[in-house]
Amino acid sequence: MSGAGRGEERTTKGNRRRHLRLPASSRQDSQAWAARLLTVSAGAVNAWGFLSLGGVFTSVLTANSALIGVGLGGADARLGALAAVAVLCYVLGAAAAGWTAGRARRGGRPRPSGFLLLELLLLWAVVAWWLAVDGDPSVGERTAMLGTVAAAMGCQNAGVRVAMGAQAPTAYLTGLLTGAVTDAVTARRIPWRVLATMALLILGAASVTLLERLLPRTAPLLPALLVTAAWLTVHARTWVRHAS
């Protein structure tokens, strides 16, 4: 084989190797952006649930478990019952997403698409319901909406853990912050990633609060749109690969 031929062959093989490396890098980038969008969404969902759906959170299980105890103790039975609904629906959503994401992983497709689609369906169902009642649901409707968005957050947290790994939390920050503080004290390094995650969560909560004050009918649109953007981000890699 001539020198030119060998050079062309090496170039072709090098291009092929670079092509094979691109999907892994693209997947990591898309999942990182999806995780950021989901973190903002988590802040928005929890804030909106607290402000508009009865004064409990949709995914803060520590606080909701304490509120269940408050209800059982006789201080506020209504609040305790709402917290119990949120915890139960969160568990159901987590179970459904864990099964979906686990099945995809066993099939060799660990993409966070199935659980995101399930979360999307739940959030957009609440948006449609909220708009249908003109942002003024009855007590029963409000409770049902709370359960639906809590299930959506269960989907998100469990799906992220299975499909993206425990190092990409989007809503559970207690353990993340505790580990970051411990590392900062013992290893003397600033946990910038943790601080960024907290900032994104706070940004989501602040944004939906402003919407709730200025345009209350549109508030649930924000988390639904953010999760939609995360789903599109994950699927953009697949579409680009198929197009090429």
PDB file of C-alpha atoms in Angstrom:
ATOM      1  CA  MET A   1       0.000   0.000   0.000  1.00  0.00           C
ATOM      2  CA  SER A   2       1.318   3.460  -0.836  1.00  0.00           C
ATOM      3  CA  GLY A   3       2.144   6.057   1.792  1.00  0.00           C
ATOM      4  CA  ALA A   4      -0.827   8.153   0.680  1.00  0.00           C
ATOM      5  CA  GLY A   5      -3.120   5.138   1.033  1.00  0.00           C
ATOM      6  CA  ARG A   6      -1.863   4.351   4.542  1.00  0.00           C
ATOM      7  CA  GLY A   7      -2.255   7.977   5.536  1.00  0.00           C
ATOM      8  CA  GLU A   8      -5.828   8.028   4.268  1.00  0.00           C
ATOM      9  CA  GLU A   9      -6.579   4.816   6.152  1.00  0.00           C
ATOM     10  CA  ARG A  10      -5.175   6.246   9.387  1.00  0.00           C
ATOM     11  CA  THR A  11      -7.227   9.403   8.900  1.00  0.00           C
ATOM     12  CA  THR A  12     -10.374   7.371   8.298  1.00  0.00           C
ATOM     13  CA  LYS A  13      -9.765   5.291  11.429  1.00  0.00           C
ATOM     14  CA  GLY A  14      -9.065   8.395  13.469  1.00  0.00           C
ATOM     15  CA  ASN A  15     -12.289  10.011  12.289  1.00  0.00           C
ATOM     16  CA  ARG A  16     -14.162   6.820  13.121  1.00  0.00           C
ATOM     17  CA  ARG A  17     -12.737   6.787  16.661  1.00  0.00           C
ATOM     18  CA  ARG A  18     -13.653  10.439  17.163  1.00  0.00           C
ATOM     19  CA  HIS A  19     -17.146   9.680  15.889  1.00  0.00           C
ATOM     20  CA  LEU A  20     -17.463   6.859  18.395  1.00  0.00           C
ATOM     21  CA  ARG A  21     -16.460   9.141  21.255  1.00  0.00           C
ATOM     22  CA  LEU A  22     -18.950  11.863  20.432  1.00  0.00           C
ATOM     23  CA  PRO A  23     -22.126  10.137  21.629  1.00  0.00           C
ATOM     24  CA  ALA A  24     -20.762   9.606  25.171  1.00  0.00           C
ATOM     25  CA  SER A  25     -19.658  13.234  25.441  1.00  0.00           C
ATOM     26  CA  SER A  26     -22.917  14.443  23.940  1.00  0.00           C
ATOM     27  CA  ARG A  27     -24.906  12.298  26.357  1.00  0.00           C
ATOM     28  CA  GLN A  28     -23.052  13.719  29.349  1.00  0.00           C
ATOM     29  CA  ASP A  29     -23.573  17.289  28.146  1.00  0.00           C
ATOM     30  CA  SER A  30     -27.262  16.795  27.440  1.00  0.00           C
ATOM     31  CA  GLN A  31     -27.853  15.124  30.798  1.00  0.00           C
ATOM     32  CA  ALA A  32     -25.989  17.892  32.610  1.00  0.00           C
ATOM     33  CA  TRP A  33     -28.206  20.558  31.011  1.00  0.00           C
ATOM     34  CA  ALA A  34     -31.304  18.454  31.638  1.00  0.00           C
ATOM     35  CA  ALA A  35     -30.339  18.151  35.322  1.00  0.00           C
ATOM     36  CA  ARG A  36     -29.985  21.935  35.585  1.00  0.00           C
ATOM     37  CA  LEU A  37     -33.416  22.487  34.063  1.00  0.00           C
ATOM     38  CA  LEU A  38     -34.939  19.866  36.358  1.00  0.00           C
ATOM     39  CA  THR A  39     -33.388  21.557  39.389  1.00  0.00           C
ATOM     40  CA  VAL A  40     -35.010  24.882  38.493  1.00  0.00           C
ATOM     41  CA  SER A  41     -38.265  23.014  37.915  1.00  0.00           C
ATOM     42  CA  ALA A  42     -38.027  21.331  41.330  1.00  0.00           C
ATOM     43  CA  GLY A  43     -37.759  24.706  43.041  1.00  0.00           C
ATOM     44  CA  ALA A  44     -40.736  25.976  41.051  1.00  0.00           C
ATOM     45  CA  VAL A  45     -42.913  22.925  41.773  1.00  0.00           C
ATOM     46  CA  ASN A  46     -42.227  22.968  45.515  1.00  0.00           C
ATOM     47  CA  ALA A  47     -42.861  26.700  45.810  1.00  0.00           C
ATOM     48  CA  TRP A  48     -46.048  26.544  43.752  1.00  0.00           C
ATOM     49  CA  GLY A  49     -47.325  23.571  45.718  1.00  0.00           C
ATOM     50  CA  PHE A  50     -46.685  25.403  48.975  1.00  0.00           C
ATOM     51  CA  LEU A  51     -48.301  28.658  47.822  1.00  0.00           C
ATOM     52  CA  SER A  52     -51.263  27.356  45.849  1.00  0.00           C
ATOM     53  CA  LEU A  53     -52.026  23.778  46.854  1.00  0.00           C
ATOM     54  CA  GLY A  54     -52.430  23.833  50.598  1.00  0.00           C
ATOM     55  CA  GLY A  55     -49.216  24.865  52.315  1.00  0.00           C
ATOM     56  CA  VAL A  56     -47.262  21.622  51.985  1.00  0.00           C
ATOM     57  CA  PHE A  57     -44.333  20.672  49.786  1.00  0.00           C
ATOM     58  CA  THR A  58     -44.338  18.303  46.846  1.00  0.00           C
ATOM     59  CA  SER A  59     -40.981  16.599  47.423  1.00  0.00           C
ATOM     60  CA  VAL A  60     -39.591  17.713  50.808  1.00  0.00           C
ATOM     61  CA  LEU A  61     -40.385  14.487  52.636  1.00  0.00           C
ATOM     62  CA  THR A  62     -38.730  15.499  55.902  1.00  0.00           C
ATOM     63  CA  ALA A  63     -40.968  18.549  56.253  1.00  0.00           C
ATOM     64  CA  ASN A  64     -44.065  16.698  55.061  1.00  0.00           C
ATOM     65  CA  SER A  65     -43.440  13.814  57.466  1.00  0.00           C
ATOM     66  CA  ALA A  66     -43.202  16.317  60.320  1.00  0.00           C
ATOM     67  CA  LEU A  67     -46.472  17.894  59.165  1.00  0.00           C
ATOM     68  CA  ILE A  68     -48.126  14.473  59.259  1.00  0.00           C
ATOM     69  CA  GLY A  69     -47.034  14.263  62.887  1.00  0.00           C
ATOM     70  CA  VAL A  70     -48.454  17.729  63.506  1.00  0.00           C
ATOM     71  CA  GLY A  71     -51.781  16.514  62.164  1.00  0.00           C
ATOM     72  CA  LEU A  72     -51.710  13.328  64.218  1.00  0.00           C
ATOM     73  CA  GLY A  73     -50.952  15.402  67.289  1.00  0.00           C
ATOM     74  CA  GLY A  74     -54.170  17.330  66.768  1.00  0.00           C
ATOM     75  CA  ALA A  75     -52.719  20.730  65.916  1.00  0.00           C
ATOM     76  CA  ASP A  76     -53.830  20.851  62.266  1.00  0.00           C
ATOM     77  CA  ALA A  77     -55.516  17.738  60.923  1.00  0.00           C
ATOM     78  CA  ARG A  78     -56.097  19.270  57.484  1.00  0.00           C
ATOM     79  CA  LEU A  79     -52.430  20.095  57.004  1.00  0.00           C
ATOM     80  CA  GLY A  80     -51.432  16.633  58.184  1.00  0.00           C
ATOM     81  CA  ALA A  81     -53.834  15.001  55.729  1.00  0.00           C
ATOM     82  CA  LEU A  82     -52.485  17.065  52.813  1.00  0.00           C
ATOM     83  CA  ALA A  83     -48.919  16.162  53.758  1.00  0.00           C
ATOM     84  CA  ALA A  84     -49.885  12.487  53.860  1.00  0.00           C
ATOM     85  CA  VAL A  85     -51.384  12.755  50.355  1.00  0.00           C
ATOM     86  CA  ALA A  86     -48.181  14.385  49.097  1.00  0.00           C
ATOM     87  CA  VAL A  87     -45.952  11.682  50.628  1.00  0.00           C
ATOM     88  CA  LEU A  88     -48.099   8.807  49.363  1.00  0.00           C
ATOM     89  CA  CYS A  89     -48.286  10.166  45.817  1.00  0.00           C
ATOM     90  CA  TYR A  90     -44.577  10.947  45.830  1.00  0.00           C
ATOM     91  CA  VAL A  91     -43.839   7.311  46.704  1.00  0.00           C
ATOM     92  CA  LEU A  92     -46.137   6.076  43.919  1.00  0.00           C
ATOM     93  CA  GLY A  93     -44.470   8.371  41.392  1.00  0.00           C
ATOM     94  CA  ALA A  94     -40.999   7.306  42.532  1.00  0.00           C
ATOM     95  CA  ALA A  95     -41.945   3.638  42.193  1.00  0.00           C
ATOM     96  CA  ALA A  96     -43.298   4.155  38.678  1.00  0.00           C
ATOM     97  CA  ALA A  97     -40.249   6.122  37.507  1.00  0.00           C
ATOM     98  CA  GLY A  98     -37.811   3.754  39.172  1.00  0.00           C
ATOM     99  CA  TRP A  99     -39.393   0.825  37.375  1.00  0.00           C
ATOM    100  CA  THR A 100     -39.381   2.701  34.041  1.00  0.00           C
ATOM    101  CA  ALA A 101     -35.772   3.892  34.319  1.00  0.00           C
ATOM    102  CA  GLY A 102     -34.581   0.527  35.641  1.00  0.00           C
ATOM    103  CA  ARG A 103     -36.197  -1.306  32.754  1.00  0.00           C
ATOM    104  CA  ALA A 104     -34.503   1.044  30.269  1.00  0.00           C
ATOM    105  CA  ARG A 105     -31.130   0.445  31.937  1.00  0.00           C
ATOM    106  CA  ARG A 106     -31.531  -3.322  31.797  1.00  0.00           C
ATOM    107  CA  GLY A 107     -32.354  -2.962  28.116  1.00  0.00           C
ATOM    108  CA  GLY A 108     -29.105  -1.072  27.530  1.00  0.00           C
ATOM    109  CA  ARG A 109     -30.839   2.310  27.152  1.00  0.00           C
ATOM    110  CA  PRO A 110     -30.067   4.301  30.318  1.00  0.00           C
ATOM    111  CA  ARG A 111     -31.470   7.538  28.868  1.00  0.00           C
ATOM    112  CA  PRO A 112     -33.667   9.666  31.150  1.00  0.00           C
ATOM    113  CA  SER A 113     -36.488   9.737  28.622  1.00  0.00           C
ATOM    114  CA  GLY A 114     -39.147   7.401  30.001  1.00  0.00           C
ATOM    115  CA  PHE A 115     -39.436   8.929  33.455  1.00  0.00           C
ATOM    116  CA  LEU A 116     -39.281  12.459  32.010  1.00  0.00           C
ATOM    117  CA  LEU A 117     -42.172  11.662  29.704  1.00  0.00           C
ATOM    118  CA  LEU A 118     -44.170  10.350  32.665  1.00  0.00           C
ATOM    119  CA  GLU A 119     -43.375  13.486  34.661  1.00  0.00           C
ATOM    120  CA  LEU A 120     -44.364  15.635  31.687  1.00  0.00           C
ATOM    121  CA  LEU A 121     -47.755  13.966  31.394  1.00  0.00           C
ATOM    122  CA  LEU A 122     -48.474  14.583  35.072  1.00  0.00           C
ATOM    123  CA  LEU A 123     -47.365  18.225  35.047  1.00  0.00           C
ATOM    124  CA  TRP A 124     -49.204  19.131  31.853  1.00  0.00           C
ATOM    125  CA  ALA A 125     -52.339  17.410  33.177  1.00  0.00           C
ATOM    126  CA  VAL A 126     -52.194  19.731  36.193  1.00  0.00           C
ATOM    127  CA  VAL A 127     -51.627  22.755  33.924  1.00  0.00           C
ATOM    128  CA  ALA A 128     -54.681  21.861  31.842  1.00  0.00           C
ATOM    129  CA  TRP A 129     -56.757  21.273  34.972  1.00  0.00           C
ATOM    130  CA  TRP A 130     -55.609  24.547  36.557  1.00  0.00           C
ATOM    131  CA  LEU A 131     -56.495  26.530  33.446  1.00  0.00           C
ATOM    132  CA  ALA A 132     -59.845  24.742  33.098  1.00  0.00           C
ATOM    133  CA  VAL A 133     -60.922  25.906  36.567  1.00  0.00           C
ATOM    134  CA  ASP A 134     -59.481  29.385  35.930  1.00  0.00           C
ATOM    135  CA  GLY A 135     -56.907  29.026  38.699  1.00  0.00           C
ATOM    136  CA  ASP A 136     -59.570  28.582  41.370  1.00  0.00           C
ATOM    137  CA  PRO A 137     -59.978  24.864  42.109  1.00  0.00           C
ATOM    138  CA  SER A 138     -62.204  23.425  44.790  1.00  0.00           C
ATOM    139  CA  VAL A 139     -60.716  21.875  47.917  1.00  0.00           C
ATOM    140  CA  GLY A 140     -60.961  18.398  46.431  1.00  0.00           C
ATOM    141  CA  GLU A 141     -59.466  19.496  43.124  1.00  0.00           C
ATOM    142  CA  ARG A 142     -56.632  21.259  44.917  1.00  0.00           C
ATOM    143  CA  THR A 143     -55.827  18.083  46.844  1.00  0.00           C
ATOM    144  CA  ALA A 144     -55.870  16.018  43.653  1.00  0.00           C
ATOM    145  CA  MET A 145     -53.531  18.509  41.981  1.00  0.00           C
ATOM    146  CA  LEU A 146     -51.193  18.330  44.967  1.00  0.00           C
ATOM    147  CA  GLY A 147     -51.070  14.551  44.686  1.00  0.00           C
ATOM    148  CA  THR A 148     -50.394  14.755  40.953  1.00  0.00           C
ATOM    149  CA  VAL A 149     -47.483  17.174  41.210  1.00  0.00           C
ATOM    150  CA  ALA A 150     -46.065  15.202  44.161  1.00  0.00           C
ATOM    151  CA  ALA A 151     -46.159  12.084  41.978  1.00  0.00           C
ATOM    152  CA  ALA A 152     -44.387  14.063  39.252  1.00  0.00           C
ATOM    153  CA  MET A 153     -41.617  14.990  41.687  1.00  0.00           C
ATOM    154  CA  GLY A 154     -41.329  11.375  42.778  1.00  0.00           C
ATOM    155  CA  CYS A 155     -40.898  10.491  39.105  1.00  0.00           C
ATOM    156  CA  GLN A 156     -38.167  13.079  38.721  1.00  0.00           C
ATOM    157  CA  ASN A 157     -36.125  12.205  41.789  1.00  0.00           C
ATOM    158  CA  ALA A 158     -36.261   8.444  41.342  1.00  0.00           C
ATOM    159  CA  GLY A 159     -35.713   8.614  37.590  1.00  0.00           C
ATOM    160  CA  VAL A 160     -32.717  10.932  37.946  1.00  0.00           C
ATOM    161  CA  ARG A 161     -31.159   8.622  40.526  1.00  0.00           C
ATOM    162  CA  VAL A 162     -31.480   5.549  38.296  1.00  0.00           C
ATOM    163  CA  ALA A 163     -30.806   7.094  34.878  1.00  0.00           C
ATOM    164  CA  MET A 164     -28.323   9.866  35.735  1.00  0.00           C
ATOM    165  CA  GLY A 165     -26.787   8.553  38.947  1.00  0.00           C
ATOM    166  CA  ALA A 166     -26.829   9.680  42.551  1.00  0.00           C
ATOM    167  CA  GLN A 167     -24.311  12.435  41.778  1.00  0.00           C
ATOM    168  CA  ALA A 168     -26.915  14.466  39.847  1.00  0.00           C
ATOM    169  CA  PRO A 169     -29.598  15.317  42.430  1.00  0.00           C
ATOM    170  CA  THR A 170     -32.182  17.842  41.292  1.00  0.00           C
ATOM    171  CA  ALA A 171     -34.342  18.279  44.388  1.00  0.00           C
ATOM    172  CA  TYR A 172     -32.851  16.415  47.368  1.00  0.00           C
ATOM    173  CA  LEU A 173     -30.358  18.923  48.738  1.00  0.00           C
ATOM    174  CA  THR A 174     -30.138  18.058  52.442  1.00  0.00           C
ATOM    175  CA  GLY A 175     -27.659  15.232  51.965  1.00  0.00           C
ATOM    176  CA  LEU A 176     -25.890  17.114  49.180  1.00  0.00           C
ATOM    177  CA  LEU A 177     -25.382  20.210  51.314  1.00  0.00           C
ATOM    178  CA  THR A 178     -24.317  18.164  54.340  1.00  0.00           C
ATOM    179  CA  GLY A 179     -21.678  16.391  52.261  1.00  0.00           C
ATOM    180  CA  ALA A 180     -20.526  19.669  50.771  1.00  0.00           C
ATOM    181  CA  VAL A 181     -20.102  21.314  54.185  1.00  0.00           C
ATOM    182  CA  THR A 182     -18.213  18.269  55.448  1.00  0.00           C
ATOM    183  CA  ASP A 183     -15.918  18.339  52.409  1.00  0.00           C
ATOM    184  CA  ALA A 184     -15.374  22.080  52.805  1.00  0.00           C
ATOM    185  CA  VAL A 185     -14.289  21.630  56.410  1.00  0.00           C
ATOM    186  CA  THR A 186     -12.203  18.485  56.000  1.00  0.00           C
ATOM    187  CA  ALA A 187     -10.810  18.880  52.485  1.00  0.00           C
ATOM    188  CA  ARG A 188     -10.808  22.704  52.415  1.00  0.00           C
ATOM    189  CA  ARG A 189     -12.420  22.979  48.995  1.00  0.00           C
ATOM    190  CA  ILE A 190     -15.389  25.108  47.992  1.00  0.00           C
ATOM    191  CA  PRO A 191     -18.316  22.993  46.724  1.00  0.00           C
ATOM    192  CA  TRP A 192     -19.154  25.159  43.711  1.00  0.00           C
ATOM    193  CA  ARG A 193     -21.361  22.486  42.117  1.00  0.00           C
ATOM    194  CA  VAL A 194     -23.510  22.251  45.235  1.00  0.00           C
ATOM    195  CA  LEU A 195     -23.782  26.020  45.507  1.00  0.00           C
ATOM    196  CA  ALA A 196     -24.840  26.219  41.858  1.00  0.00           C
ATOM    197  CA  THR A 197     -27.479  23.529  42.400  1.00  0.00           C
ATOM    198  CA  MET A 198     -28.911  25.404  45.380  1.00  0.00           C
ATOM    199  CA  ALA A 199     -28.913  28.657  43.411  1.00  0.00           C
ATOM    200  CA  LEU A 200     -30.872  27.009  40.581  1.00  0.00           C
ATOM    201  CA  LEU A 201     -33.438  25.621  43.034  1.00  0.00           C
ATOM    202  CA  ILE A 202     -33.879  29.031  44.642  1.00  0.00           C
ATOM    203  CA  LEU A 203     -34.162  30.626  41.194  1.00  0.00           C
ATOM    204  CA  GLY A 204     -37.013  28.284  40.298  1.00  0.00           C
ATOM    205  CA  ALA A 205     -38.851  29.007  43.547  1.00  0.00           C
ATOM    206  CA  ALA A 206     -38.411  32.770  43.187  1.00  0.00           C
ATOM    207  CA  SER A 207     -39.547  32.731  39.552  1.00  0.00           C
ATOM    208  CA  VAL A 208     -42.752  30.814  40.185  1.00  0.00           C
ATOM    209  CA  THR A 209     -43.498  33.000  43.217  1.00  0.00           C
ATOM    210  CA  LEU A 210     -43.315  36.103  41.044  1.00  0.00           C
ATOM    211  CA  LEU A 211     -45.615  34.452  38.520  1.00  0.00           C
ATOM    212  CA  GLU A 212     -48.007  33.477  41.302  1.00  0.00           C
ATOM    213  CA  ARG A 213     -48.169  37.095  42.422  1.00  0.00           C
ATOM    214  CA  LEU A 214     -48.382  38.722  38.983  1.00  0.00           C
ATOM    215  CA  LEU A 215     -50.019  36.090  36.739  1.00  0.00           C
ATOM    216  CA  PRO A 216     -51.383  33.359  39.008  1.00  0.00           C
ATOM    217  CA  ARG A 217     -53.111  31.467  36.209  1.00  0.00           C
ATOM    218  CA  THR A 218     -49.790  30.888  34.439  1.00  0.00           C
ATOM    219  CA  ALA A 219     -47.698  29.785  37.434  1.00  0.00           C
ATOM    220  CA  PRO A 220     -47.901  25.991  36.846  1.00  0.00           C
ATOM    221  CA  LEU A 221     -46.774  26.511  33.259  1.00  0.00           C
ATOM    222  CA  LEU A 222     -43.220  27.280  34.395  1.00  0.00           C
ATOM    223  CA  PRO A 223     -42.259  23.845  35.797  1.00  0.00           C
ATOM    224  CA  ALA A 224     -44.053  22.075  32.951  1.00  0.00           C
ATOM    225  CA  LEU A 225     -42.115  24.091  30.363  1.00  0.00           C
ATOM    226  CA  LEU A 226     -38.821  23.487  32.166  1.00  0.00           C
ATOM    227  CA  VAL A 227     -39.312  19.721  32.250  1.00  0.00           C
ATOM    228  CA  THR A 228     -40.355  19.832  28.589  1.00  0.00           C
ATOM    229  CA  ALA A 229     -37.093  21.637  27.812  1.00  0.00           C
ATOM    230  CA  ALA A 230     -35.165  18.972  29.751  1.00  0.00           C
ATOM    231  CA  TRP A 231     -36.876  16.210  27.774  1.00  0.00           C
ATOM    232  CA  LEU A 232     -36.103  17.960  24.492  1.00  0.00           C
ATOM    233  CA  THR A 233     -32.492  18.437  25.573  1.00  0.00           C
ATOM    234  CA  VAL A 234     -32.084  14.718  26.206  1.00  0.00           C
ATOM    235  CA  HIS A 235     -33.744  13.792  22.912  1.00  0.00           C
ATOM    236  CA  ALA A 236     -31.860  16.358  20.835  1.00  0.00           C
ATOM    237  CA  ARG A 237     -28.758  14.145  20.969  1.00  0.00           C
ATOM    238  CA  THR A 238     -30.724  11.203  19.582  1.00  0.00           C
ATOM    239  CA  TRP A 239     -32.249  13.279  16.786  1.00  0.00           C
ATOM    240  CA  VAL A 240     -28.863  14.725  15.793  1.00  0.00           C
ATOM    241  CA  ARG A 241     -27.278  11.265  15.717  1.00  0.00           C
ATOM    242  CA  HIS A 242     -30.088   9.873  13.566  1.00  0.00           C
ATOM    243  CA  ALA A 243     -29.923  12.868  11.228  1.00  0.00           C
ATOM    244  CA  SER A 244     -26.180  12.342  10.726  1.00  0.00           C
TER     245      SER A 244
END
